[in-house]
Amino acid sequence: MTYVAFVLFFCLISCVPSSSHAQHTDLKLPLKAVNLGNWLVTEGWMKPSLFNGITNKDLLDGTQVQFLSTKLNKYLSSENGGGTAVVANRPSASGWETLRLWRVNESYFNFRVFKKQFVGLGSQGVEAVSNTPTDSQTFEIVRNDADLNRVRLKAANGLFLQAQSETLVTAHYAGSSWDDNDPSVFKMKIVKSLQGEFQITNGYGPDKAPKVMQDHWNSYITEEDFNFMSANGLTSVRIPVGWWIAQDPNPPKPFVGGSLQALGRAFTWAEKYGMKVIVDLHAVKASQNGNEHSGARDGYQEWGDSNIDETVAVIEFLAARYTRRPSLAAIELMNEPVAPGVTFDALTKYYKAGYDAVRRHTNAYVILSDRLGADSKEFLSFARSLDRVVIDVHYYNLFSKEFNSMTVQQNIDFIYHERSSELSTLTSANGSLVLVGEWTAEFARNDASEEDYQRFARAQLDVYGRGWGYWAYKCAQNHWSLKWMIENNYIKL
Ligand SMILES: *[C@@H]1O[C@H](CO)[C@@H](O)[C@H](O)[C@H]1NC(C)=O
Ligand SMILES: *[C@@H]1O[C@H](CO)[C@@H](O)[C@H](O)[C@H]1NC(C)=O
């Protein structure tokens, strides 16, 4: 099967009619790529220190908070999840009691409820009815110096929000104590945080963000890294980018300009060191998965039909810009769309339009991600109708309960059996190609030895041999950093 795929891959490459476009004929197989994650699309867990200069860095956009009235010992709750009053009568907290922050600045915020309205001042008390935040939906979070999670919420009228009774929450309180029986005092519980590009740029704000991001782009990936990658047997890089790159140097706030220049440098270094570039649209406007790496503001996944045209425009921009770069190997239309929020129909429509947009400029490969949570084969017949298309699957022995109880050997067996057989199914289907665009040697074993990691990585290199991309090149967590894994002899290519 490997041989058939291999021959087909080569045929596809060498049978392209000549044109003025770069021909990409020298693509070396198998593709051994590494993801330049956290470079042009921020993911806080990969370098937490990047956020250290932000005031109230635990209160970024999308942070999910719950407020417990110390007087009533009950949680604030948006009745029905939104659309009506805010009350203070819940003994425990889940969805309706959880508010997502939109950060106005370091101490002023909007609170978005379950059904997406914003908490604000109404004539009958505090309510969650407005679909857009204005001054009357803006609150200052005043933190107690001795206990930062003890807070009071000051409304736009200058007065504090208070749990007057379990069914009446108003913003009419002028007191200033921090006593438990003060109706304006709340314990704030942070239940989830996001640390993506939106969070870091809006967190630093318009004065500081441009320099912080520029310094990061200049230092995180340099020419020396391309030298290291090529010297150690890597043939390509997969570079996650965000939709705002198409509007460089003046992307919509809070994003800042400069990532396009950085991407251009990567192409230059790739050419110099004989490597290929996969440009991966990792973050699309309105978010295809709600994750911080999709550029989401508050974690709601909202990408759909109405976003297709603007997303195709980003692809068209990238294809037009890099068509003459000999190192351009592929453009990936969208990273990790998640089912069922992203529907098969909307994604197929987008993939067709995105493919056409690439083809107007270049014969580079077009990469389609499968939908997380759906059958990885669902785009096979569609892909077969197109030319030079690759399906991208991401394989992590993580993020799912089934892996938590596996021994090291069971993890390795899983690669040789389950992953291998899924890859064969994908590859055998009439010449469609498959890329394991993300994988890592980390797995759900805290007790694994160096040798365990070596064996687990080796198994994956064996099975993903047709084409793969390690996540990532650099990462604060060592096993996720291919650079660290190579330098410490865990992985040899
Ligand atoms: C933060 O925003 C509020 C509300 O718009 C404003 O009153 C305040 O001056 C701002 N503070 C800073 C430090 O910019
Ligand atoms: C491959 O294509 C042939 C002819 O188009 C078709 O009959 C066959 O079912 C296809 N095989 C797979 C695995 O899709």
Short mmCIF file of C-alpha atoms and ligand atoms in Angstrom, two decimals:
data_model
loop_
_atom_site.label_atom_id
_atom_site.label_comp_id
_atom_site.label_asym_id
_atom_site.label_seq_id
_atom_site.Cartn_x
_atom_site.Cartn_y
_atom_site.Cartn_z
CA MET A 1 0.00 0.00 0.00
CA THR A 2 2.81 2.33 0.85
CA TYR A 3 4.40 1.65 -2.50
CA VAL A 4 1.18 2.37 -4.42
CA ALA A 5 0.70 5.64 -2.58
CA PHE A 6 4.30 6.54 -3.18
CA VAL A 7 4.11 5.94 -6.92
CA LEU A 8 0.86 7.84 -7.18
CA PHE A 9 2.30 10.73 -5.26
CA PHE A 10 5.23 10.93 -7.66
CA CYS A 11 3.04 10.59 -10.71
CA LEU A 12 0.85 13.41 -9.51
CA ILE A 13 3.89 15.57 -9.07
CA SER A 14 5.59 14.87 -12.35
CA CYS A 15 2.45 14.78 -14.51
CA VAL A 16 1.47 18.40 -13.88
CA PRO A 17 1.43 20.37 -17.14
CA SER A 18 3.98 23.11 -17.34
CA SER A 19 2.90 26.66 -16.67
CA SER A 20 4.39 29.86 -15.40
CA HIS A 21 3.74 28.73 -11.83
CA ALA A 22 6.44 27.28 -9.66
CA GLN A 23 6.31 23.56 -10.29
CA HIS A 24 7.12 22.08 -6.88
CA THR A 25 8.60 19.10 -8.71
CA ASP A 26 11.33 18.57 -6.18
CA LEU A 27 9.10 17.69 -3.24
CA LYS A 28 11.01 15.02 -1.36
CA LEU A 29 9.03 12.13 0.05
CA PRO A 30 8.19 11.12 2.59
CA LEU A 31 7.45 14.57 3.91
CA LYS A 32 9.14 14.96 7.30
CA ALA A 33 7.75 18.15 8.70
CA VAL A 34 7.65 19.96 11.99
CA ASN A 35 5.01 22.44 13.07
CA LEU A 36 6.18 25.95 13.89
CA GLY A 37 3.44 26.09 16.52
CA ASN A 38 3.11 29.13 18.81
CA TRP A 39 5.05 31.30 16.40
CA LEU A 40 2.51 33.23 14.32
CA VAL A 41 -0.52 31.92 16.26
CA THR A 42 -0.01 32.10 20.03
CA GLU A 43 -0.75 29.15 22.33
CA GLY A 44 0.01 30.12 25.90
CA TRP A 45 0.78 26.63 27.22
CA MET A 46 3.72 26.38 24.83
CA LYS A 47 5.44 29.46 26.29
CA PRO A 48 3.58 30.73 29.35
CA SER A 49 6.19 33.41 30.11
CA LEU A 50 5.04 35.37 27.06
CA PHE A 51 2.02 36.43 29.11
CA ASN A 52 3.96 37.54 32.18
CA GLY A 53 3.88 41.23 31.38
CA ILE A 54 0.07 41.43 31.32
CA THR A 55 -1.68 43.05 34.28
CA ASN A 56 -4.44 40.75 35.56
CA LYS A 57 -3.12 38.06 33.24
CA ASP A 58 -5.60 35.58 34.72
CA LEU A 59 -8.47 37.74 33.45
CA LEU A 60 -8.07 37.53 29.70
CA ASP A 61 -10.72 37.30 27.01
CA GLY A 62 -12.67 34.08 27.22
CA THR A 63 -11.78 33.36 30.84
CA GLN A 64 -14.76 31.57 32.38
CA VAL A 65 -15.71 32.80 35.84
CA GLN A 66 -18.38 32.06 38.42
CA PHE A 67 -19.39 34.46 41.19
CA LEU A 68 -20.48 33.17 44.60
CA SER A 69 -22.25 35.72 46.82
CA THR A 70 -20.54 35.51 50.20
CA LYS A 71 -23.67 36.74 51.93
CA LEU A 72 -26.12 34.27 50.37
CA ASN A 73 -23.61 31.53 49.64
CA LYS A 74 -25.28 31.19 46.23
CA TYR A 75 -23.99 31.65 42.70
CA LEU A 76 -25.01 34.35 40.29
CA SER A 77 -26.95 32.78 37.45
CA SER A 78 -28.39 34.03 34.18
CA GLU A 79 -31.89 32.57 34.22
CA ASN A 80 -32.58 30.29 31.25
CA GLY A 81 -28.96 30.74 30.22
CA GLY A 82 -29.69 34.29 29.05
CA GLY A 83 -32.42 36.57 27.71
CA THR A 84 -33.80 37.61 31.09
CA ALA A 85 -32.84 38.42 34.69
CA VAL A 86 -29.65 37.57 36.53
CA VAL A 87 -30.39 35.97 39.92
CA ALA A 88 -28.32 34.73 42.86
CA ASN A 89 -29.98 31.51 43.95
CA ARG A 90 -27.90 28.55 42.74
CA PRO A 91 -26.16 26.37 45.32
CA SER A 92 -23.85 24.93 42.68
CA ALA A 93 -22.51 26.21 39.39
CA SER A 94 -22.51 24.95 35.81
CA GLY A 95 -23.37 26.51 32.42
CA TRP A 96 -25.87 29.20 33.38
CA GLU A 97 -23.70 30.27 36.31
CA THR A 98 -20.59 30.61 34.14
CA LEU A 99 -19.69 33.94 32.54
CA ARG A 100 -17.11 34.50 29.79
CA LEU A 101 -15.03 37.63 30.01
CA TRP A 102 -14.58 40.12 27.24
CA ARG A 103 -11.73 42.31 28.36
CA VAL A 104 -12.17 46.07 27.80
CA ASN A 105 -8.90 46.84 29.55
CA GLU A 106 -7.00 45.51 32.54
CA SER A 107 -9.84 46.10 35.01
CA TYR A 108 -13.01 46.58 32.94
CA PHE A 109 -14.90 43.67 31.45
CA ASN A 110 -18.10 42.49 29.82
CA PHE A 111 -19.66 39.23 30.97
CA ARG A 112 -21.07 36.94 28.28
CA VAL A 113 -23.60 34.36 29.41
CA PHE A 114 -24.42 30.84 28.21
CA LYS A 115 -26.73 32.01 25.40
CA LYS A 116 -24.26 34.74 24.45
CA GLN A 117 -26.01 37.84 25.78
CA PHE A 118 -24.10 40.30 27.96
CA VAL A 119 -24.83 41.07 31.59
CA GLY A 120 -25.97 44.67 32.02
CA LEU A 121 -28.19 47.11 33.86
CA GLY A 122 -31.92 46.77 33.26
CA SER A 123 -34.85 48.68 34.69
CA GLN A 124 -35.78 45.76 36.98
CA GLY A 125 -32.26 44.92 38.05
CA VAL A 126 -29.28 43.20 36.50
CA GLU A 127 -30.14 41.21 33.38
CA ALA A 128 -28.56 39.41 30.43
CA VAL A 129 -30.49 40.59 27.39
CA SER A 130 -28.19 42.69 25.20
CA ASN A 131 -26.45 40.96 22.30
CA THR A 132 -23.76 43.61 22.15
CA PRO A 133 -21.77 45.10 24.99
CA THR A 134 -22.00 48.85 25.59
CA ASP A 135 -21.12 50.97 28.65
CA SER A 136 -24.11 49.61 30.50
CA GLN A 137 -22.71 46.07 30.03
CA THR A 138 -19.27 47.06 31.31
CA PHE A 139 -18.10 46.29 34.86
CA GLU A 140 -14.96 47.00 36.77
CA ILE A 141 -13.71 43.95 38.66
CA VAL A 142 -12.34 45.35 41.92
CA ARG A 143 -10.09 42.75 43.53
CA ASN A 144 -9.24 42.51 47.21
CA ASP A 145 -5.49 43.02 47.63
CA ALA A 146 -5.20 40.22 50.16
CA ASP A 147 -7.29 37.73 48.19
CA LEU A 148 -7.46 38.41 44.47
CA ASN A 149 -10.41 36.10 44.04
CA ARG A 150 -12.53 38.14 46.44
CA VAL A 151 -14.14 40.78 44.23
CA ARG A 152 -16.74 43.49 43.92
CA LEU A 153 -18.25 44.44 40.59
CA LYS A 154 -18.68 48.13 39.86
CA ALA A 155 -21.26 49.00 37.21
CA ALA A 156 -21.25 51.89 34.74
CA ASN A 157 -23.41 53.95 37.13
CA GLY A 158 -20.52 53.97 39.61
CA LEU A 159 -22.32 51.66 42.05
CA PHE A 160 -21.69 48.06 42.98
CA LEU A 161 -23.57 45.01 41.89
CA GLN A 162 -25.25 43.37 44.90
CA ALA A 163 -27.13 40.18 45.59
CA GLN A 164 -30.04 41.91 47.30
CA SER A 165 -31.97 38.67 47.56
CA GLU A 166 -31.79 35.33 45.82
CA THR A 167 -34.09 36.60 43.08
CA LEU A 168 -33.02 40.21 42.90
CA VAL A 169 -29.59 41.36 41.77
CA THR A 170 -29.16 45.10 41.35
CA ALA A 171 -26.34 47.57 40.84
CA HIS A 172 -27.28 50.12 43.49
CA TYR A 173 -24.81 49.49 46.25
CA ALA A 174 -22.52 52.21 47.54
CA GLY A 175 -20.89 50.43 50.49
CA SER A 176 -17.25 49.45 50.54
CA SER A 177 -16.63 46.65 53.04
CA TRP A 178 -15.12 43.25 52.27
CA ASP A 179 -17.21 41.44 54.91
CA ASP A 180 -18.84 38.14 54.15
CA ASN A 181 -22.25 39.62 54.88
CA ASP A 182 -21.74 42.50 52.46
CA PRO A 183 -24.15 41.86 49.54
CA SER A 184 -21.63 43.23 47.02
CA VAL A 185 -18.83 40.81 47.86
CA PHE A 186 -18.32 37.73 45.67
CA LYS A 187 -15.86 34.88 45.52
CA MET A 188 -14.68 34.60 41.93
CA LYS A 189 -13.86 31.14 40.65
CA ILE A 190 -11.90 30.88 37.43
CA VAL A 191 -12.93 27.63 35.76
CA LYS A 192 -11.32 27.92 32.33
CA SER A 193 -8.83 30.18 30.55
CA LEU A 194 -7.78 30.81 26.97
CA GLN A 195 -4.31 31.97 25.99
CA GLY A 196 -4.41 32.51 22.26
CA GLU A 197 -3.51 35.36 19.92
CA PHE A 198 -6.63 37.34 20.80
CA GLN A 199 -5.88 37.02 24.50
CA ILE A 200 -2.25 38.05 24.32
CA THR A 201 -2.76 41.00 22.00
CA ASN A 202 -5.82 42.33 23.81
CA GLY A 203 -4.19 41.55 27.15
CA TYR A 204 -1.16 43.72 26.44
CA GLY A 205 -3.35 46.26 24.68
CA PRO A 206 -2.61 48.50 21.70
CA ASP A 207 0.38 50.28 23.28
CA LYS A 208 2.40 47.23 24.31
CA ALA A 209 1.21 44.38 22.08
CA PRO A 210 2.98 45.44 18.84
CA LYS A 211 6.43 45.31 20.44
CA VAL A 212 5.79 42.15 22.45
CA MET A 213 4.59 40.30 19.35
CA GLN A 214 7.35 41.66 17.12
CA ASP A 215 10.01 40.58 19.62
CA HIS A 216 8.41 37.14 19.82
CA TRP A 217 8.25 36.70 16.04
CA ASN A 218 11.86 37.84 15.69
CA SER A 219 13.28 35.56 18.36
CA TYR A 220 11.10 32.44 18.51
CA ILE A 221 12.07 31.15 15.06
CA THR A 222 15.29 32.28 13.42
CA GLU A 223 17.47 31.30 10.50
CA GLU A 224 19.50 29.15 12.90
CA ASP A 225 16.40 27.01 13.47
CA PHE A 226 16.09 26.28 9.75
CA ASN A 227 19.74 25.34 9.74
CA PHE A 228 19.10 22.97 12.68
CA MET A 229 15.98 21.47 11.12
CA SER A 230 17.56 20.71 7.76
CA ALA A 231 20.75 19.40 9.36
CA ASN A 232 18.67 16.96 11.40
CA GLY A 233 16.74 15.47 8.52
CA LEU A 234 13.55 17.51 8.44
CA THR A 235 12.33 18.30 4.94
CA SER A 236 9.57 20.81 5.65
CA VAL A 237 7.76 23.07 8.07
CA ARG A 238 4.04 23.41 8.63
CA ILE A 239 3.37 26.98 9.66
CA PRO A 240 0.11 27.83 11.43
CA VAL A 241 -1.18 31.29 10.51
CA GLY A 242 -4.25 33.29 11.51
CA TRP A 243 -6.86 34.93 9.27
CA TRP A 244 -5.65 38.39 10.31
CA ILE A 245 -2.39 37.85 8.41
CA ALA A 246 -4.22 38.71 5.20
CA GLN A 247 -4.78 42.23 6.53
CA ASP A 248 -1.19 42.83 7.56
CA PRO A 249 0.22 45.37 8.41
CA ASN A 250 -3.08 46.69 9.79
CA PRO A 251 -5.18 43.76 11.00
CA PRO A 252 -8.38 44.41 12.96
CA LYS A 253 -7.83 45.06 16.66
CA PRO A 254 -6.58 43.63 18.89
CA PHE A 255 -4.36 41.70 16.42
CA VAL A 256 -1.15 43.43 15.44
CA GLY A 257 0.76 43.60 12.17
CA GLY A 258 4.03 41.88 11.39
CA SER A 259 3.25 38.18 11.12
CA LEU A 260 3.24 38.42 7.32
CA GLN A 261 6.84 39.62 7.29
CA ALA A 262 7.82 36.80 9.60
CA LEU A 263 6.18 34.27 7.27
CA GLY A 264 8.11 35.77 4.38
CA ARG A 265 11.37 35.22 6.26
CA ALA A 266 10.43 31.57 6.77
CA PHE A 267 10.06 31.13 3.01
CA THR A 268 13.45 32.70 2.45
CA TRP A 269 15.14 30.48 5.03
CA ALA A 270 13.34 27.41 3.71
CA GLU A 271 14.73 28.15 0.27
CA LYS A 272 18.21 28.64 1.63
CA TYR A 273 18.16 25.34 3.57
CA GLY A 274 16.35 23.27 0.96
CA MET A 275 13.10 22.89 2.88
CA LYS A 276 9.43 23.13 1.94
CA VAL A 277 6.67 25.18 3.51
CA ILE A 278 3.10 24.16 4.26
CA VAL A 279 1.04 27.24 5.06
CA ASP A 280 -1.71 26.16 7.41
CA LEU A 281 -4.72 28.43 8.04
CA HIS A 282 -4.94 27.51 11.68
CA ALA A 283 -7.20 30.28 12.97
CA VAL A 284 -10.24 31.32 10.95
CA LYS A 285 -12.51 34.23 11.73
CA ALA A 286 -15.42 33.17 13.97
CA SER A 287 -13.49 30.06 15.08
CA GLN A 288 -13.86 26.57 13.67
CA ASN A 289 -13.29 24.80 16.99
CA GLY A 290 -13.47 27.25 19.90
CA ASN A 291 -9.87 26.56 20.92
CA GLU A 292 -7.36 29.26 21.75
CA HIS A 293 -5.33 28.23 18.69
CA SER A 294 -8.25 29.19 16.46
CA GLY A 295 -7.85 32.83 17.50
CA ALA A 296 -11.17 32.68 19.35
CA ARG A 297 -12.08 35.54 21.67
CA ASP A 298 -14.27 33.63 24.09
CA GLY A 299 -14.31 30.02 22.95
CA TYR A 300 -17.59 29.99 21.07
CA GLN A 301 -17.31 28.09 17.80
CA GLU A 302 -19.22 30.16 15.26
CA TRP A 303 -17.68 29.53 11.83
CA GLY A 304 -20.33 28.66 9.26
CA ASP A 305 -21.80 29.45 5.83
CA SER A 306 -21.67 33.19 6.37
CA ASN A 307 -17.88 33.01 6.89
CA ILE A 308 -17.03 31.03 3.77
CA ASP A 309 -16.32 33.97 1.46
CA GLU A 310 -14.08 35.84 3.89
CA THR A 311 -12.14 32.64 4.65
CA VAL A 312 -11.66 31.88 0.96
CA ALA A 313 -10.34 35.43 0.58
CA VAL A 314 -7.60 34.65 3.11
CA ILE A 315 -6.62 31.52 1.14
CA GLU A 316 -6.64 33.49 -2.11
CA PHE A 317 -4.37 36.09 -0.54
CA LEU A 318 -1.88 33.45 0.62
CA ALA A 319 -1.92 31.57 -2.68
CA ALA A 320 -1.40 34.74 -4.71
CA ARG A 321 1.39 35.92 -2.46
CA TYR A 322 3.44 32.73 -2.35
CA THR A 323 2.79 31.22 -5.78
CA ARG A 324 6.26 32.10 -7.02
CA ARG A 325 8.05 30.80 -3.97
CA PRO A 326 9.74 27.53 -4.95
CA SER A 327 9.53 26.32 -1.35
CA LEU A 328 5.74 26.45 -1.26
CA ALA A 329 4.63 22.83 -0.89
CA ALA A 330 1.02 23.16 0.16
CA ILE A 331 -1.72 25.34 1.53
CA GLU A 332 -3.95 23.85 4.21
CA LEU A 333 -7.42 25.34 4.04
CA MET A 334 -8.46 25.02 7.69
CA ASN A 335 -6.96 23.38 10.76
CA GLU A 336 -9.09 21.08 12.92
CA PRO A 337 -12.69 21.98 12.17
CA VAL A 338 -14.84 20.29 14.79
CA ALA A 339 -18.07 18.42 14.09
CA PRO A 340 -20.96 18.90 14.43
CA GLY A 341 -20.53 22.70 14.85
CA VAL A 342 -18.79 22.85 11.49
CA THR A 343 -21.11 20.93 9.19
CA PHE A 344 -20.00 18.64 6.41
CA ASP A 345 -21.96 20.71 3.88
CA ALA A 346 -20.47 24.06 4.87
CA LEU A 347 -16.98 22.63 4.97
CA THR A 348 -17.33 20.90 1.60
CA LYS A 349 -18.56 24.12 0.07
CA TYR A 350 -15.61 25.97 1.59
CA TYR A 351 -13.10 23.31 0.59
CA LYS A 352 -14.26 23.48 -3.03
CA ALA A 353 -14.10 27.28 -3.11
CA GLY A 354 -10.75 27.30 -1.27
CA TYR A 355 -9.32 24.71 -3.64
CA ASP A 356 -10.41 26.80 -6.63
CA ALA A 357 -8.84 29.88 -5.06
CA VAL A 358 -5.50 28.08 -4.68
CA ARG A 359 -5.69 26.75 -8.24
CA ARG A 360 -6.20 30.22 -9.66
CA HIS A 361 -2.60 30.86 -8.59
CA THR A 362 -0.61 27.70 -8.02
CA ASN A 363 -0.48 23.96 -8.50
CA ALA A 364 0.80 23.47 -4.95
CA TYR A 365 -0.87 20.77 -2.90
CA VAL A 366 -4.11 21.60 -1.16
CA ILE A 367 -4.58 20.05 2.27
CA LEU A 368 -7.96 19.28 3.76
CA SER A 369 -8.30 18.51 7.48
CA ASP A 370 -10.77 15.92 8.51
CA ARG A 371 -13.37 17.09 11.06
CA LEU A 372 -12.53 16.15 14.63
CA GLY A 373 -15.40 14.10 15.92
CA ALA A 374 -16.39 12.78 12.49
CA ASP A 375 -15.30 9.93 10.22
CA SER A 376 -11.83 10.68 8.87
CA LYS A 377 -12.89 9.14 5.55
CA GLU A 378 -15.76 11.54 4.94
CA PHE A 379 -13.79 13.75 2.53
CA LEU A 380 -12.24 10.92 0.54
CA SER A 381 -14.63 10.85 -2.37
CA PHE A 382 -14.63 14.63 -2.53
CA ALA A 383 -10.82 14.69 -2.48
CA ARG A 384 -10.74 12.15 -5.30
CA SER A 385 -12.56 14.58 -7.56
CA LEU A 386 -9.72 17.10 -7.16
CA ASP A 387 -6.08 17.20 -8.16
CA ARG A 388 -3.09 17.22 -5.78
CA VAL A 389 -5.15 17.10 -2.62
CA VAL A 390 -4.06 15.64 0.70
CA ILE A 391 -6.15 14.69 3.74
CA ASP A 392 -4.66 15.81 7.06
CA VAL A 393 -5.28 13.72 10.18
CA HIS A 394 -3.97 14.51 13.66
CA TYR A 395 -2.99 11.62 15.90
CA TYR A 396 -2.52 12.21 19.60
CA ASN A 397 -2.64 9.40 22.16
CA LEU A 398 -4.10 12.03 24.47
CA PHE A 399 -7.28 14.04 25.01
CA SER A 400 -9.48 10.98 25.27
CA LYS A 401 -10.18 8.68 28.21
CA GLU A 402 -9.24 5.55 26.30
CA PHE A 403 -5.56 6.52 26.50
CA ASN A 404 -5.44 7.23 30.22
CA SER A 405 -5.42 3.60 31.22
CA MET A 406 -3.08 2.31 28.50
CA THR A 407 0.35 0.94 29.35
CA VAL A 408 3.34 2.07 27.34
CA GLN A 409 3.20 -1.11 25.27
CA GLN A 410 -0.53 -0.67 24.63
CA ASN A 411 0.15 2.85 23.36
CA ILE A 412 2.76 1.47 21.00
CA ASP A 413 0.47 -1.34 19.85
CA PHE A 414 -2.26 1.21 19.21
CA ILE A 415 0.04 2.93 16.71
CA TYR A 416 0.99 -0.30 14.92
CA HIS A 417 -2.62 -1.54 14.75
CA GLU A 418 -5.34 1.13 14.94
CA ARG A 419 -3.44 4.09 13.48
CA SER A 420 -1.78 1.96 10.86
CA SER A 421 -5.02 0.41 9.69
CA GLU A 422 -6.81 3.76 9.54
CA LEU A 423 -3.97 5.18 7.48
CA SER A 424 -4.16 2.24 5.08
CA THR A 425 -7.87 2.80 4.59
CA LEU A 426 -7.26 6.44 3.82
CA THR A 427 -4.35 5.79 1.50
CA SER A 428 -5.82 2.90 -0.46
CA ALA A 429 -8.82 4.82 -1.62
CA ASN A 430 -7.74 5.56 -5.15
CA GLY A 431 -4.77 7.74 -4.77
CA SER A 432 -5.88 10.17 -2.11
CA LEU A 433 -2.94 11.13 0.02
CA VAL A 434 -2.75 11.42 3.72
CA LEU A 435 -0.58 13.51 5.99
CA VAL A 436 -0.36 13.00 9.74
CA GLY A 437 -0.05 16.74 10.07
CA GLU A 438 0.17 16.68 13.86
CA TRP A 439 1.51 14.11 16.30
CA THR A 440 3.79 14.13 19.31
CA ALA A 441 5.87 11.75 21.38
CA GLU A 442 4.06 12.89 24.53
CA PHE A 443 1.44 10.49 25.82
CA ALA A 444 -0.70 9.97 28.89
CA ARG A 445 2.02 8.28 30.97
CA ASN A 446 3.67 10.36 33.64
CA ASP A 447 5.94 7.47 34.54
CA ALA A 448 7.42 6.77 31.10
CA SER A 449 11.19 6.36 30.85
CA GLU A 450 13.46 7.85 28.22
CA GLU A 451 13.47 4.50 26.47
CA ASP A 452 9.64 4.37 26.52
CA TYR A 453 9.52 7.74 24.80
CA GLN A 454 12.06 6.59 22.23
CA ARG A 455 10.04 3.48 21.44
CA PHE A 456 6.75 5.37 21.27
CA ALA A 457 8.26 7.98 18.94
CA ARG A 458 9.87 5.25 16.82
CA ALA A 459 6.55 3.45 16.40
CA GLN A 460 4.97 6.64 15.12
CA LEU A 461 7.82 7.38 12.73
CA ASP A 462 7.44 3.83 11.36
CA VAL A 463 3.71 4.07 10.84
CA TYR A 464 3.34 7.70 9.74
CA GLY A 465 6.18 7.30 7.26
CA ARG A 466 4.22 8.49 4.23
CA GLY A 467 4.13 12.05 5.48
CA TRP A 468 3.98 13.66 8.89
CA GLY A 469 4.37 16.80 10.96
CA TYR A 470 5.56 16.73 14.57
CA TRP A 471 3.85 19.08 17.02
CA ALA A 472 5.88 21.18 17.62
CA TYR A 473 9.35 22.54 16.93
CA LYS A 474 9.66 24.40 20.24
CA CYS A 475 7.60 24.04 23.38
CA ALA A 476 8.01 24.72 27.10
CA GLN A 477 7.04 21.08 27.66
CA ASN A 478 10.04 19.10 26.50
CA HIS A 479 8.40 16.06 24.95
CA TRP A 480 6.34 18.34 22.73
CA SER A 481 9.47 20.02 21.39
CA LEU A 482 11.08 18.17 18.50
CA LYS A 483 14.14 20.38 18.90
CA TRP A 484 14.54 19.20 22.49
CA MET A 485 13.78 15.59 21.56
CA ILE A 486 16.48 15.65 18.88
CA GLU A 487 19.04 17.43 21.05
CA ASN A 488 18.48 14.94 23.86
CA ASN A 489 18.62 11.86 21.63
CA TYR A 490 14.99 10.83 22.12
CA ILE A 491 14.34 11.07 18.39
CA LYS A 492 16.65 10.52 15.45
CA LEU A 493 15.36 10.97 11.92
C1 LIG B 1 -10.80 51.09 31.13
O1 LIG B 1 -12.08 51.21 30.54
C2 LIG B 1 -12.99 51.98 31.33
C3 LIG B 1 -14.35 51.84 30.69
O2 LIG B 1 -14.32 52.16 29.34
C4 LIG B 1 -12.48 53.39 31.43
O3 LIG B 1 -13.38 54.16 32.21
C5 LIG B 1 -11.11 53.38 32.06
O4 LIG B 1 -10.57 54.67 32.11
C6 LIG B 1 -10.17 52.45 31.32
N1 LIG B 1 -8.96 52.30 32.09
C7 LIG B 1 -7.77 52.27 31.53
C8 LIG B 1 -6.61 52.05 32.44
O5 LIG B 1 -7.61 52.43 30.33
C1 LIG B 2 -11.61 3.30 -6.87
O1 LIG B 2 -12.17 3.73 -8.10
C2 LIG B 2 -12.90 2.74 -8.79
C3 LIG B 2 -13.28 3.28 -10.15
O2 LIG B 2 -13.61 4.64 -10.08
C4 LIG B 2 -14.09 2.34 -7.93
O3 LIG B 2 -14.83 1.32 -8.58
C5 LIG B 2 -13.59 1.83 -6.58
O4 LIG B 2 -14.68 1.57 -5.73
C6 LIG B 2 -12.70 2.86 -5.93
N1 LIG B 2 -12.09 2.29 -4.74
C7 LIG B 2 -12.12 2.86 -3.55
C8 LIG B 2 -11.48 2.12 -2.42
O5 LIG B 2 -12.66 3.92 -3.35
#
